[in-house]
Backbone as a printed PyTorch tensor [residue, N CA C, xyz], in Angstrom:
tensor([[[-111.4280,  -23.6500,    8.3100],
         [-110.9570,  -23.0950,    7.0900],
         [-111.1600,  -21.6140,    6.9210]],

        [[-110.2740,  -20.8290,    6.3640],
         [-110.3630,  -19.5610,    6.1950],
         [-111.2700,  -19.2500,    5.2030]],

        [[-112.1530,  -18.0120,    5.3010],
         [-112.8860,  -17.5420,    4.6460],
         [-112.2920,  -16.3790,    3.8990]],

        [[-111.9010,  -16.0070,    2.6710],
         [-111.0880,  -15.1460,    2.2590],
         [-112.0460,  -14.3700,    1.2710]],

        [[-112.1850,  -13.1850,    1.5890],
         [-112.9430,  -12.1130,    0.6070],
         [-112.0150,  -11.1370,   -0.0040]],

        [[-112.2070,  -11.2210,   -1.2510],
         [-111.4030,  -10.1710,   -2.1030],
         [-112.2220,   -9.1500,   -2.2480]],

        [[-111.8750,   -7.8710,   -2.0810],
         [-112.6400,   -6.6010,   -2.3740],
         [-112.0010,   -5.8540,   -3.5130]],

        [[-112.5790,   -5.7050,   -4.5390],
         [-112.1380,   -4.8520,   -5.5320],
         [-111.8640,   -3.3100,   -5.2170]],

        [[-110.8560,   -2.8720,   -5.3540],
         [-110.4240,   -1.6220,   -4.8860],
         [-110.4990,   -0.5510,   -6.1120]],

        [[-110.6710,   -1.0840,   -7.3920],
         [-110.9430,   -0.2760,   -8.4960],
         [-111.7070,   -1.2030,   -9.5980]],

        [[-112.1620,   -0.7460,  -10.6300],
         [-112.7920,   -1.4940,  -11.5340],
         [-111.9320,   -2.5000,  -12.2200]],

        [[-111.1530,   -2.4000,  -12.2120],
         [-109.7560,   -3.0860,  -12.0990],
         [-109.3950,   -3.8800,  -13.0070]],

        [[-108.2230,   -3.7330,  -13.1260],
         [-107.3200,   -4.4650,  -14.3270],
         [-106.5530,   -5.8710,  -13.2600]],

        [[-106.3900,   -6.6900,  -14.2060],
         [-105.7540,   -7.9100,  -13.4200],
         [-104.3180,   -7.3820,  -13.0730]],

        [[-103.8200,   -6.1360,  -13.4910],
         [-102.5010,   -5.7860,  -12.8860],
         [-102.5930,   -5.0760,  -11.5310]],

        [[-103.7560,   -4.8280,  -11.0110],
         [-103.7290,   -4.2460,   -9.8370],
         [-103.1720,   -5.0170,   -8.6950]],

        [[-102.3250,   -4.2590,   -7.8590],
         [-101.5200,   -4.9160,   -6.7160],
         [-102.5360,   -5.3820,   -5.7420]],

        [[-102.1720,   -6.2620,   -4.9930],
         [-102.9630,   -6.8540,   -3.9650],
         [-102.4130,   -6.4080,   -2.5300]],

        [[-103.3490,   -5.8310,   -1.7590],
         [-103.1560,   -5.7020,   -0.2840],
         [-103.7050,   -6.7100,    0.4300]],

        [[-102.8110,   -7.5550,    1.0730],
         [-103.4190,   -8.6940,    2.0590],
         [-103.5200,   -8.1360,    3.4320]],

        [[-104.8080,   -8.2310,    3.8480],
         [-104.9350,   -7.8980,    5.4220],
         [-105.0610,   -9.1670,    6.1700]],

        [[-104.1010,   -9.2890,    7.0590],
         [-103.8160,  -10.5630,    7.7090],
         [-103.8750,  -10.5240,    9.1370]],

        [[-105.0170,  -10.7140,    9.5870],
         [-105.5450,  -10.3950,   11.1610],
         [-106.3310,  -11.3280,   11.6500]],

        [[-107.0310,  -10.7410,   12.8040],
         [-107.8350,  -11.5540,   13.6230],
         [-109.2770,  -10.8100,   13.5740]],

        [[-110.1550,  -11.3180,   14.6100],
         [-111.3420,  -10.6350,   14.5550],
         [-111.7200,   -9.0620,   14.4700]],

        [[-110.4620,   -8.3440,   14.8720],
         [-110.4760,   -6.8290,   14.7380],
         [-110.5620,   -6.4820,   13.2840]],

        [[-109.9020,   -7.5200,   12.4990],
         [-109.8910,   -7.1890,   10.8630],
         [-110.9010,   -7.9430,   10.2140]],

        [[-111.6470,   -8.9810,   10.8220],
         [-112.4900,   -9.5990,   10.0460],
         [-114.0700,   -9.2180,   10.4440]],

        [[-114.2140,   -7.9780,   10.8240],
         [-115.5100,   -7.2310,   11.0780],
         [-116.3670,   -8.1430,   11.9510]],

        [[-115.8090,   -8.7890,   12.9850],
         [-116.5710,   -9.4860,   14.0000],
         [-117.7940,   -8.7790,   14.3480]],

        [[-118.9340,   -9.6270,   14.3840],
         [-120.1200,   -9.0870,   14.9190],
         [-120.9210,   -7.9160,   14.0880]],

        [[-120.4700,   -7.6960,   12.6850],
         [-120.8570,   -6.7730,   11.9180],
         [-120.8840,   -7.3940,   10.3980]],

        [[-121.8940,   -6.6490,    9.6570],
         [-121.6670,   -7.0450,    8.2340],
         [-120.4330,   -6.6430,    7.6850]],

        [[-119.9500,   -7.5660,    6.9290],
         [-118.5650,   -7.2740,    6.1870],
         [-118.4370,   -5.7220,    5.7360]],

        [[-119.3920,   -5.3350,    5.0660],
         [-119.3410,   -3.9250,    4.4190],
         [-119.2800,   -2.8550,    5.5340]],

        [[-119.3490,   -3.1430,    6.7200],
         [-118.9990,   -1.8650,    7.7500],
         [-117.8000,   -2.1560,    8.2180]],

        [[-116.9550,   -3.2620,    8.0420],
         [-115.7040,   -3.3280,    8.6050],
         [-114.5440,   -2.4850,    7.9330]],

        [[-113.5220,   -2.1460,    8.6410],
         [-112.5980,   -1.3060,    8.3060],
         [-111.8520,   -1.8510,    7.0250]],

        [[-111.8200,   -3.2290,    6.7980],
         [-111.0220,   -3.6380,    5.7150],
         [-111.9020,   -3.2100,    4.2990]],

        [[-113.3410,   -3.2280,    4.4460],
         [-114.0790,   -3.0360,    3.3450],
         [-113.8690,   -1.6430,    2.8990]],

        [[-114.0560,   -0.7810,    4.0360],
         [-113.9960,    0.7260,    4.0050],
         [-112.4190,    1.2190,    3.3110]],

        [[-111.3460,    0.2730,    3.5290],
         [-110.0810,    0.4510,    3.0120],
         [-110.1320,    0.2270,    1.3530]],

        [[-110.9380,   -0.6460,    1.0650],
         [-111.0550,   -0.9650,   -0.5420],
         [-111.8700,    0.2030,   -1.2030]],

        [[-112.7610,    0.5940,   -0.3340],
         [-113.5840,    1.7480,   -0.7860],
         [-112.8000,    3.0280,   -1.0510]],

        [[-111.9670,    3.2680,   -0.0380],
         [-111.1510,    4.5180,    0.0840],
         [-109.9700,    4.4400,   -1.2910]],

        [[-109.4830,    3.1490,   -1.4670],
         [-108.4500,    3.0980,   -2.4530],
         [-109.2220,    3.3690,   -3.8340]],

        [[-110.4920,    2.8890,   -3.9280],
         [-111.1520,    3.1820,   -5.1950],
         [-111.4240,    4.5840,   -5.3660]],

        [[-112.0900,    5.2270,   -4.0910],
         [-112.2760,    6.7650,   -4.2890],
         [-110.8490,    7.5760,   -4.7970]],

        [[-109.8290,    7.0100,   -4.1570],
         [-108.5970,    7.9280,   -4.5060],
         [-107.8570,    7.3880,   -5.7320]],

        [[-108.5770,    6.5590,   -6.5180],
         [-108.0210,    6.0630,   -8.0340],
         [-106.7510,    5.6040,   -7.6290]],

        [[-106.4800,    4.7900,   -6.5420],
         [-105.1690,    3.9210,   -6.4360],
         [-105.4650,    2.4590,   -6.7610]],

        [[-104.6800,    1.9820,   -7.4810],
         [-104.8270,    0.7000,   -8.4830],
         [-104.4690,   -0.3850,   -7.6080]],

        [[-105.2990,   -0.7730,   -6.3340],
         [-105.1060,   -1.8270,   -5.6260],
         [-106.3040,   -2.4290,   -5.3890]],

        [[-106.2910,   -3.9900,   -4.8690],
         [-107.2330,   -4.6680,   -4.6930],
         [-106.9680,   -5.2500,   -3.3140]],

        [[-108.0890,   -5.3620,   -2.3740],
         [-107.8310,   -5.6840,   -1.0250],
         [-108.3870,   -7.2810,   -0.7170]],

        [[-107.5290,   -8.1010,   -0.1800],
         [-107.7950,   -9.2810,    0.2000],
         [-107.9110,   -9.5980,    1.6210]],

        [[-109.0120,   -9.9870,    2.0640],
         [-109.0030,  -10.1510,    3.8800],
         [-108.9740,  -11.5250,    4.1050]],

        [[-107.8290,  -11.9290,    4.5050],
         [-107.5170,  -13.4890,    5.1920],
         [-107.5710,  -13.3160,    6.5810]],

        [[-108.0690,  -12.5120,    7.1950],
         [-108.3700,  -12.4010,    8.7280],
         [-109.2530,  -13.5420,    9.2400]],

        [[-108.9250,  -14.0310,   10.4120],
         [-109.7430,  -15.0790,   11.0830],
         [-110.1610,  -14.6010,   12.5450]],

        [[-111.3020,  -14.7110,   12.8540],
         [-111.7310,  -14.4860,   14.3820],
         [-111.0530,  -15.6520,   15.1190]],

        [[-110.4790,  -14.9870,   16.2630],
         [-109.8040,  -15.9960,   17.3320],
         [-108.4790,  -16.3100,   16.9020]],

        [[-107.8240,  -15.7270,   15.6270],
         [-106.3450,  -16.1160,   15.2700],
         [-105.4790,  -15.5310,   16.3060]],

        [[-104.2690,  -16.2780,   16.3510],
         [-103.2670,  -15.9780,   17.2960],
         [-102.0850,  -15.8020,   16.2600]],

        [[-100.8990,  -15.2640,   16.9000],
         [ -99.7680,  -15.0870,   16.1480],
         [ -99.2180,  -16.6390,   15.5580]],

        [[ -99.4170,  -17.5880,   16.4910],
         [ -99.0070,  -18.8400,   16.1940],
         [ -99.6750,  -19.3290,   14.9450]],

        [[-100.9770,  -19.2550,   14.9790],
         [-101.8350,  -19.8100,   13.9860],
         [-101.7290,  -18.8300,   12.5720]],

        [[-101.4110,  -17.6470,   12.9000],
         [-100.9080,  -16.8280,   11.6280],
         [ -99.6630,  -17.3920,   11.1040]],

        [[ -98.7500,  -17.6750,   11.8640],
         [ -97.4040,  -18.2470,   11.3270],
         [ -97.8950,  -19.5500,   10.4940]],

        [[ -98.6610,  -20.3060,   10.9560],
         [ -98.8750,  -21.4840,   10.2120],
         [ -99.5410,  -21.2900,    8.7720]],

        [[-100.2140,  -20.2090,    8.8710],
         [-101.2060,  -19.9760,    7.7410],
         [-100.4160,  -19.1630,    6.5750]],

        [[ -99.4620,  -18.6090,    6.8860],
         [ -99.0710,  -17.3120,    6.0740],
         [ -98.5160,  -17.7870,    4.7010]],

        [[ -97.7380,  -18.8370,    4.7160],
         [ -97.1150,  -19.3070,    3.4130],
         [ -98.1600,  -19.5960,    2.3220]],

        [[ -99.3030,  -20.1850,    2.9900],
         [-100.5590,  -20.6050,    1.8970],
         [-101.2950,  -19.1450,    1.7600]],

        [[-101.2990,  -18.4100,    2.3820],
         [-102.0450,  -17.1220,    2.0910],
         [-101.2430,  -16.2380,    0.9790]],

        [[ -99.7980,  -16.2290,    1.2470],
         [ -99.0870,  -15.7360,    0.2400],
         [ -99.1600,  -16.3010,   -1.1760]],

        [[ -99.1320,  -17.6540,   -0.9480],
         [ -99.1760,  -18.4030,   -2.2980],
         [-100.6770,  -18.2050,   -2.9460]],

        [[-101.6550,  -17.9310,   -2.2860],
         [-102.9460,  -17.7220,   -2.7790],
         [-103.1970,  -16.3340,   -3.3380]],

        [[-102.6420,  -15.4150,   -2.6590],
         [-102.9220,  -13.9580,   -3.0360],
         [-101.8250,  -13.2240,   -3.6600]],

        [[-100.6850,  -13.5300,   -3.5120],
         [ -99.5470,  -12.9490,   -4.1620],
         [ -99.5090,  -11.5130,   -3.9110]],

        [[ -99.5790,  -11.0010,   -2.6620],
         [ -99.7420,   -9.6340,   -2.3200],
         [ -98.5240,   -8.8670,   -2.6950]],

        [[ -98.7410,   -7.6240,   -2.8280],
         [ -97.5430,   -6.6440,   -3.1310],
         [ -97.2850,   -6.1210,   -1.4720]],

        [[ -98.1250,   -6.0770,   -0.7120],
         [ -98.2260,   -5.5690,    0.5800],
         [ -99.0340,   -6.1720,    1.6690]],

        [[ -98.6440,   -6.6220,    2.6540],
         [ -99.2750,   -7.3610,    3.7780],
         [ -99.4170,   -6.3350,    4.9170]],

        [[-100.7120,   -6.1880,    5.4550],
         [-100.9820,   -5.3860,    6.6470],
         [-101.1800,   -6.5940,    7.6900]],

        [[-100.1770,   -6.8590,    8.7930],
         [-100.2650,   -7.6610,    9.6300],
         [-100.9370,   -7.2740,   11.0540]],

        [[-101.9590,   -7.8420,   11.2930],
         [-102.6030,   -7.2680,   12.5690],
         [-103.0460,   -8.3980,   13.4910]],

        [[-102.0410,   -8.8960,   14.2630],
         [-102.1530,  -10.1040,   15.1980],
         [-101.5270,   -9.9990,   16.4180]],

        [[-101.9570,  -10.5150,   17.4620],
         [-101.2970,  -10.5080,   18.8020],
         [-102.5060,  -10.3270,   19.8150]],

        [[-103.5410,   -9.5620,   19.3730],
         [-104.4650,   -9.5100,   20.3950],
         [-105.0440,  -10.7470,   21.3990]],

        [[-105.3120,  -11.6890,   20.5930],
         [-105.5330,  -12.9340,   21.1660],
         [-104.5170,  -13.6760,   21.9340]],

        [[-103.1160,  -13.6180,   21.5750],
         [-102.0450,  -13.8190,   22.2420],
         [-102.2300,  -13.1650,   23.7980]],

        [[-102.5040,  -11.8400,   23.7680],
         [-102.5080,  -11.1000,   24.8400],
         [-103.6790,  -11.5780,   25.9860]],

        [[-104.7620,  -11.7690,   25.2240],
         [-105.8630,  -11.9680,   26.0430],
         [-105.7990,  -13.4380,   26.6840]],

        [[-104.9470,  -14.3110,   25.9860],
         [-104.7160,  -15.7240,   26.7470],
         [-103.4930,  -15.5500,   27.5770]],

        [[-102.7490,  -14.5360,   27.6260],
         [-101.7490,  -14.3190,   28.3500],
         [-100.4650,  -15.2490,   27.9960]],

        [[-100.4050,  -15.2280,   26.5480],
         [ -99.5300,  -16.0900,   25.8910],
         [ -98.0260,  -15.5970,   26.0110]],

        [[ -97.0700,  -16.5410,   25.8490],
         [ -95.5360,  -16.1460,   25.7510],
         [ -95.4090,  -15.0360,   24.9910]],

        [[ -94.7690,  -13.9640,   25.4890],
         [ -94.3640,  -12.8390,   24.6770],
         [ -93.2470,  -12.9730,   23.8650]],

        [[ -92.2860,  -13.8870,   24.2430],
         [ -91.0520,  -14.2350,   23.3170],
         [ -91.7710,  -14.9750,   22.2460]],

        [[ -92.7190,  -16.1200,   22.4830],
         [ -93.1060,  -16.9010,   21.4510],
         [ -93.9800,  -15.9980,   20.2360]],

        [[ -94.6510,  -14.9730,   20.8300],
         [ -95.4090,  -14.0410,   19.9860],
         [ -94.6240,  -13.2270,   19.0940]],

        [[ -93.4210,  -12.8810,   19.9450],
         [ -92.4150,  -12.0350,   18.9830],
         [ -91.9390,  -12.6970,   17.8570]],

        [[ -91.4490,  -14.1900,   18.2250],
         [ -90.9580,  -14.8530,   17.1770],
         [ -92.0000,  -15.2510,   16.0800]],

        [[ -93.0710,  -15.4520,   16.4570],
         [ -94.1990,  -15.6480,   15.4720],
         [ -94.2580,  -14.5100,   14.5000]],

        [[ -94.3190,  -13.3590,   15.0230],
         [ -94.6230,  -12.0880,   14.3670],
         [ -93.1910,  -11.8650,   13.2620]],

        [[ -92.1320,  -12.2180,   13.7780],
         [ -90.9130,  -12.0290,   13.1000],
         [ -90.9960,  -13.1950,   11.9500]],

        [[ -91.4360,  -14.2500,   12.1670],
         [ -91.4380,  -15.2060,   11.1150],
         [ -92.4700,  -14.9050,   10.0040]],

        [[ -93.6080,  -14.4920,   10.4540],
         [ -94.6440,  -13.9480,    9.4190],
         [ -93.9770,  -12.5660,    8.6090]],

        [[ -93.2980,  -11.7290,    9.3240],
         [ -92.7840,  -10.5940,    8.4660],
         [ -91.8330,  -11.2620,    7.5180]],

        [[ -90.9590,  -12.2020,    7.8430],
         [ -89.7980,  -12.8070,    7.0930],
         [ -90.4480,  -13.5990,    5.9150]],

        [[ -91.6020,  -14.1460,    6.1850],
         [ -92.2410,  -15.1520,    5.1230],
         [ -92.5330,  -14.0360,    3.9930]],

        [[ -93.1890,  -12.9900,    4.3890],
         [ -93.7360,  -11.9570,    3.4950],
         [ -92.6560,  -11.2940,    2.6940]],

        [[ -91.5930,  -11.2010,    3.4700],
         [ -90.2330,  -10.5500,    2.6710],
         [ -89.7480,  -11.5920,    1.4960]],

        [[ -89.8190,  -12.7990,    1.8440],
         [ -89.3290,  -13.7770,    0.9440],
         [ -90.2570,  -13.8760,   -0.1220]],

        [[ -91.4950,  -13.4460,   -0.0650],
         [ -92.5610,  -13.4260,   -1.0130],
         [ -92.5940,  -11.9670,   -1.7860]],

        [[ -91.5920,  -11.2600,   -1.5310],
         [ -91.4890,   -9.7800,   -2.1210],
         [ -92.5850,   -9.0260,   -1.8360]],

        [[ -93.1010,   -9.2680,   -0.7100],
         [ -94.1530,   -8.2920,   -0.2050],
         [ -93.8050,   -7.2280,    0.8450]],

        [[ -94.1950,   -6.1760,    0.7790],
         [ -93.9580,   -5.1760,    1.9400],
         [ -94.8760,   -5.3260,    3.1100]],

        [[ -94.4490,   -4.9790,    4.3280],
         [ -95.0970,   -5.3950,    5.3470],
         [ -95.5320,   -3.9870,    6.3040]],

        [[ -96.8960,   -4.0350,    6.6270],
         [ -97.2840,   -2.8720,    7.6280],
         [ -97.6310,   -3.6190,    8.8420]],

        [[ -96.9230,   -3.3260,   10.0180],
         [ -97.2050,   -4.1970,   11.2770],
         [ -98.0610,   -3.1650,   11.9720]],

        [[ -99.2680,   -3.8660,   12.4270],
         [-100.4290,   -3.1540,   13.2660],
         [-100.4220,   -3.6430,   14.6860]],

        [[-100.0540,   -2.9050,   15.6710],
         [-100.1650,   -3.4040,   16.9430],
         [-101.3830,   -3.2120,   17.6760]],

        [[-101.4970,   -3.5050,   18.9170],
         [-102.8160,   -3.3780,   19.7800],
         [-102.3680,   -3.2180,   21.1580]],

        [[-102.9470,   -2.4160,   21.8850],
         [-102.7500,   -2.1890,   23.3820],
         [-103.7980,   -3.1360,   24.1650]],

        [[-103.2680,   -3.7760,   25.1180],
         [-104.1780,   -4.4910,   26.1950],
         [-104.8610,   -3.7090,   26.9590]],

        [[-106.0350,   -4.1170,   27.7200],
         [-106.4400,   -3.2140,   28.6540],
         [-105.9140,   -3.3480,   30.0490]],

        [[-105.8740,   -2.2380,   30.7980],
         [-104.9060,   -2.0110,   32.0040],
         [-105.0360,   -3.2610,   32.8310]],

        [[-106.4590,   -3.8630,   32.9660],
         [-106.7420,   -4.9720,   33.9890],
         [-105.8050,   -6.3050,   33.8380]],

        [[-104.9470,   -6.2460,   32.7740],
         [-103.8840,   -7.3460,   32.6740],
         [-102.6310,   -7.1140,   33.3420]],

        [[-102.5570,   -5.9270,   33.9480],
         [-101.5440,   -5.4220,   34.7760],
         [-100.5040,   -4.7870,   33.9770]],

        [[-100.0140,   -3.6370,   34.7060],
         [ -99.0720,   -2.7640,   34.0550],
         [ -97.8490,   -3.5330,   33.3630]],

        [[ -97.3810,   -4.4370,   34.2110],
         [ -95.9260,   -4.9440,   33.8070],
         [ -96.3200,   -5.7390,   32.3650]],

        [[ -97.2230,   -6.5940,   32.4180],
         [ -97.4540,   -7.5100,   31.0910],
         [ -98.0490,   -6.5460,   29.9730]],

        [[ -98.8420,   -5.5470,   30.2500],
         [ -99.2660,   -4.7820,   29.1620],
         [ -98.1860,   -4.1420,   28.5200]],

        [[ -97.3480,   -3.3670,   29.3280],
         [ -96.0430,   -2.7270,   29.0420],
         [ -95.3360,   -3.5860,   27.8970]],

        [[ -95.0480,   -4.8180,   28.4630],
         [ -94.1490,   -5.6350,   27.8210],
         [ -94.6990,   -6.2010,   26.3560]],

        [[ -96.0920,   -6.3620,   26.6620],
         [ -96.9890,   -6.9090,   25.3590],
         [ -96.8150,   -5.7920,   24.3490]],

        [[ -97.0250,   -4.5420,   24.6490],
         [ -96.9810,   -3.3610,   23.5600],
         [ -95.7170,   -3.2310,   23.0750]],

        [[ -94.7080,   -3.4340,   23.8570],
         [ -93.1530,   -3.5070,   23.6590],
         [ -92.8290,   -4.3830,   22.4170]],

        [[ -93.5440,   -5.5250,   22.4590],
         [ -93.3230,   -6.6750,   21.3820],
         [ -93.2210,   -6.0820,   19.8340]],

        [[ -94.4110,   -5.3540,   19.6820],
         [ -94.5610,   -4.8280,   18.2880],
         [ -93.3890,   -3.8040,   17.9390]],

        [[ -93.0470,   -2.9440,   18.5700],
         [ -91.8990,   -2.0330,   18.4700],
         [ -90.7630,   -2.8100,   18.2980]],

        [[ -90.4470,   -3.9760,   19.1210],
         [ -89.3600,   -4.7960,   18.9550],
         [ -89.2880,   -5.3600,   17.5500]],

        [[ -90.4550,   -6.0600,   17.1180],
         [ -90.5590,   -6.5250,   15.7710],
         [ -90.3340,   -5.6310,   14.7830]],

        [[ -90.8560,   -4.4840,   14.8670],
         [ -90.6470,   -3.4620,   13.8040],
         [ -89.3970,   -2.9660,   13.6420]],

        [[ -88.5020,   -2.7970,   14.7300],
         [ -87.1150,   -2.3750,   14.6460],
         [ -86.3650,   -3.4720,   14.0910]],

        [[ -86.4480,   -4.5980,   14.6050],
         [ -85.5250,   -5.8470,   14.2720],
         [ -85.6230,   -6.1650,   12.7920]],

        [[ -87.0670,   -5.9440,   12.3550],
         [ -87.2490,   -6.4370,   10.8470],
         [ -87.4280,   -5.0350,    9.8740]],

        [[ -87.2610,   -4.0060,   10.5970],
         [ -87.3190,   -2.7080,    9.7560],
         [ -88.5980,   -2.3950,    9.0480]],

        [[ -89.6110,   -2.6840,    9.6780],
         [ -90.9860,   -2.4610,    8.9110],
         [ -91.7790,   -1.3520,    9.6640]],

        [[ -92.4530,   -0.6490,    9.1380],
         [ -93.2130,    0.5190,    9.6170],
         [ -94.2800,    0.0070,   10.5500]],

        [[ -94.7370,    0.6560,   11.4760],
         [ -95.4470,    0.3880,   12.7250],
         [ -96.7900,    1.1580,   12.9700]],

        [[ -97.9020,    0.6620,   12.9930],
         [ -98.9690,    1.4370,   13.8000],
         [ -98.9740,    0.7910,   15.0540]],

        [[ -98.9060,    1.7480,   16.0660],
         [ -98.7640,    1.2370,   17.3730],
         [-100.0430,    0.2900,   17.9320]],

        [[-101.1070,    1.0630,   17.6090],
         [-102.5380,    0.2950,   18.0200],
         [-103.6920,    0.5250,   17.1740]],

        [[-104.1510,   -0.6110,   16.5770],
         [-105.3200,   -0.3920,   15.8640],
         [-106.5800,    0.5260,   16.4230]],

        [[-106.6440,    0.3910,   17.8340],
         [-107.6550,    1.2000,   18.6230],
         [-107.4290,    2.3850,   19.0110]],

        [[-106.2510,    3.1090,   18.6310],
         [-106.0280,    4.4970,   18.9560],
         [-107.0720,    5.3450,   18.4850]],

        [[-107.3100,    6.3590,   19.5820],
         [-108.3100,    7.1840,   19.5140],
         [-109.6170,    7.0120,   19.9600]],

        [[-109.7570,    5.6660,   20.3070],
         [-111.2530,    5.3670,   20.9150],
         [-111.0950,    4.3310,   21.9850]],

        [[-110.1740,    3.7040,   22.3130],
         [-109.9230,    2.7050,   23.2700],
         [-110.5350,    2.7520,   24.5720]],

        [[-110.9250,    4.0610,   25.0890],
         [-111.5370,    4.2840,   26.3990],
         [-113.0450,    4.5880,   26.0080]],

        [[-113.4780,    4.8680,   24.8040],
         [-114.8240,    5.1450,   24.6610],
         [-115.7720,    3.8300,   24.5650]],

        [[-116.3980,    3.4290,   25.5400],
         [-117.2140,    2.2460,   25.5620],
         [-118.3460,    2.1500,   24.5330]],

        [[-118.6870,    3.3240,   24.1590],
         [-119.9610,    3.6030,   23.2510],
         [-119.4010,    3.0370,   21.6970]],

        [[-118.0930,    3.0220,   21.5230],
         [-117.6250,    2.6100,   20.2400],
         [-117.3370,    1.2200,   20.2190]],

        [[-117.8230,    0.3660,   21.2860],
         [-117.6290,   -1.0690,   21.2380],
         [-118.9090,   -1.8260,   21.1810]],

        [[-118.9020,   -2.9530,   20.7460],
         [-120.1290,   -3.8650,   20.8830],
         [-120.3430,   -4.2610,   22.4180]],

        [[-121.2510,   -5.0430,   22.5650],
         [-121.8730,   -5.1940,   23.9020],
         [-120.7580,   -6.0340,   24.7070]],

        [[-119.9540,   -6.9250,   24.0400],
         [-118.8010,   -7.7080,   24.7180],
         [-117.7460,   -6.7870,   25.1460]],

        [[-117.7750,   -5.5100,   24.9500],
         [-116.6750,   -4.6180,   25.2030],
         [-115.2750,   -4.9920,   24.8190]],

        [[-115.3760,   -5.6920,   23.8500],
         [-113.8820,   -6.2870,   23.1260],
         [-113.7260,   -5.6830,   21.6820]],

        [[-115.0030,   -6.1730,   20.9780],
         [-114.8980,   -5.7750,   19.3610],
         [-115.4570,   -4.4600,   19.1160]],

        [[-114.7610,   -3.6750,   18.4290],
         [-115.2500,   -2.4290,   17.9890],
         [-116.6060,   -2.3000,   17.2330]],

        [[-117.5840,   -1.4950,   17.5590],
         [-118.8170,   -1.3250,   16.8330],
         [-118.4910,   -0.7690,   15.5490]],

        [[-119.6200,   -0.5660,   14.5710],
         [-119.6340,    0.0240,   13.1700],
         [-118.9880,    1.4760,   13.1720]],

        [[-119.4640,    2.1320,   14.3630],
         [-119.1140,    3.5260,   14.2430],
         [-117.6080,    3.7740,   14.4740]],

        [[-116.9000,    2.7150,   14.9930],
         [-115.4350,    2.8190,   15.2740],
         [-114.5940,    2.3920,   14.0730]],

        [[-115.3080,    1.7840,   13.1230],
         [-114.4650,    1.2820,   12.0010],
         [-113.9680,    2.3040,   11.0380]],

        [[-114.6550,    3.3050,   10.8650],
         [-113.7550,    4.6060,   10.0500],
         [-112.6540,    5.1470,   10.8070]],

        [[-112.6580,    5.0610,   12.1300],
         [-111.5930,    5.5040,   13.0290],
         [-110.2620,    4.4790,   12.7600]],

        [[-110.6970,    3.1460,   12.8110],
         [-109.5130,    2.3910,   12.6440],
         [-109.0310,    2.4190,   11.3150]],

        [[-109.6550,    2.6920,   10.2420],
         [-109.1580,    2.9720,    8.9840],
         [-108.2430,    4.0040,    8.8900]],

        [[-108.6960,    5.1940,    9.4500],
         [-107.9750,    6.3300,    9.4800],
         [-106.4380,    6.0730,   10.1450]],

        [[-106.5830,    5.2520,   11.2480],
         [-105.5170,    4.9680,   11.9960],
         [-104.4750,    4.0600,   11.0220]],

        [[-104.9360,    3.1250,   10.4590],
         [-104.0620,    2.1930,    9.5280],
         [-103.7220,    2.9190,    8.3150]],

        [[-104.5500,    3.9240,    7.9030],
         [-104.2450,    4.7120,    6.5390],
         [-102.7240,    5.5020,    6.8820]],

        [[-102.7390,    6.0530,    8.1350],
         [-101.4990,    6.7670,    8.2270],
         [-100.1450,    5.8420,    8.0190]],

        [[-100.2430,    4.8700,    8.3450],
         [ -99.0910,    3.8970,    8.2510],
         [ -99.0240,    3.5740,    6.7710]],

        [[-100.3870,    3.1040,    6.2960],
         [-100.2020,    2.5480,    4.9160],
         [ -99.9900,    3.5200,    3.6730]],

        [[-100.4830,    4.6930,    3.8100],
         [-100.4090,    5.6590,    2.5270],
         [ -99.1550,    5.8940,    2.2040]],

        [[ -98.0670,    5.9730,    2.9610],
         [ -96.9000,    6.1260,    2.5190],
         [ -95.9130,    4.9400,    1.5370]],

        [[ -96.8260,    4.0110,    1.9330],
         [ -96.3900,    2.5840,    1.3690],
         [ -96.8350,    2.3770,   -0.0750]],

        [[ -97.8420,    3.1470,   -0.6200],
         [ -98.8100,    2.9670,   -1.7000],
         [ -98.0300,    3.6830,   -2.6090]],

        [[ -97.9740,    3.0940,   -3.9240],
         [ -97.3580,    3.9100,   -5.1510],
         [ -98.3200,    4.9530,   -5.5310]],

        [[ -97.7130,    6.0160,   -6.0240],
         [ -98.3770,    6.9970,   -6.3670],
         [ -98.9260,    7.0150,   -7.8770]],

        [[-100.1340,    7.5600,   -8.0910],
         [-100.7540,    7.0410,   -9.2980],
         [-101.4050,    8.4440,   -9.7770]]])
């Protein structure tokens, strides 16, 4: 069962729009206190910049695009977001899942958000090179294909700027450490800020 943590981005009125972060362990602050994760840091930044949004985090460690597709309607009903940050696919890649299925799942998630009148920011991920050049290139291409077909903005990789720096990962070598979380926020912010209403 999903554990959903809503983070107030302002002292906030009931009218504050909701940003729903819909991802996997990379957005669920795996291995870290929640307040160190990039999603919590996002709520703090929104508050600091006096942007009237609240952040809800419906990310689940281990989530795949298939699982995300199955959960999205309920998450949209629960949170009624104005904007959804979709960060899924890493676990599909780690399992060597069908890229065609992954693309279809991501498109279905975007379509569900659109039906709920929510804007979407798609956040991709790059696989480690040991998965082979052909698979990693095709995997990365899926995010661009979905962004183009559904006409949504894309952050190419959540780990941009530090993926080769082992010091910024936890002992498992997969999950980013606390020191990497502000970098992840800055990466997402570049795509997110243009979607936020000016106040």
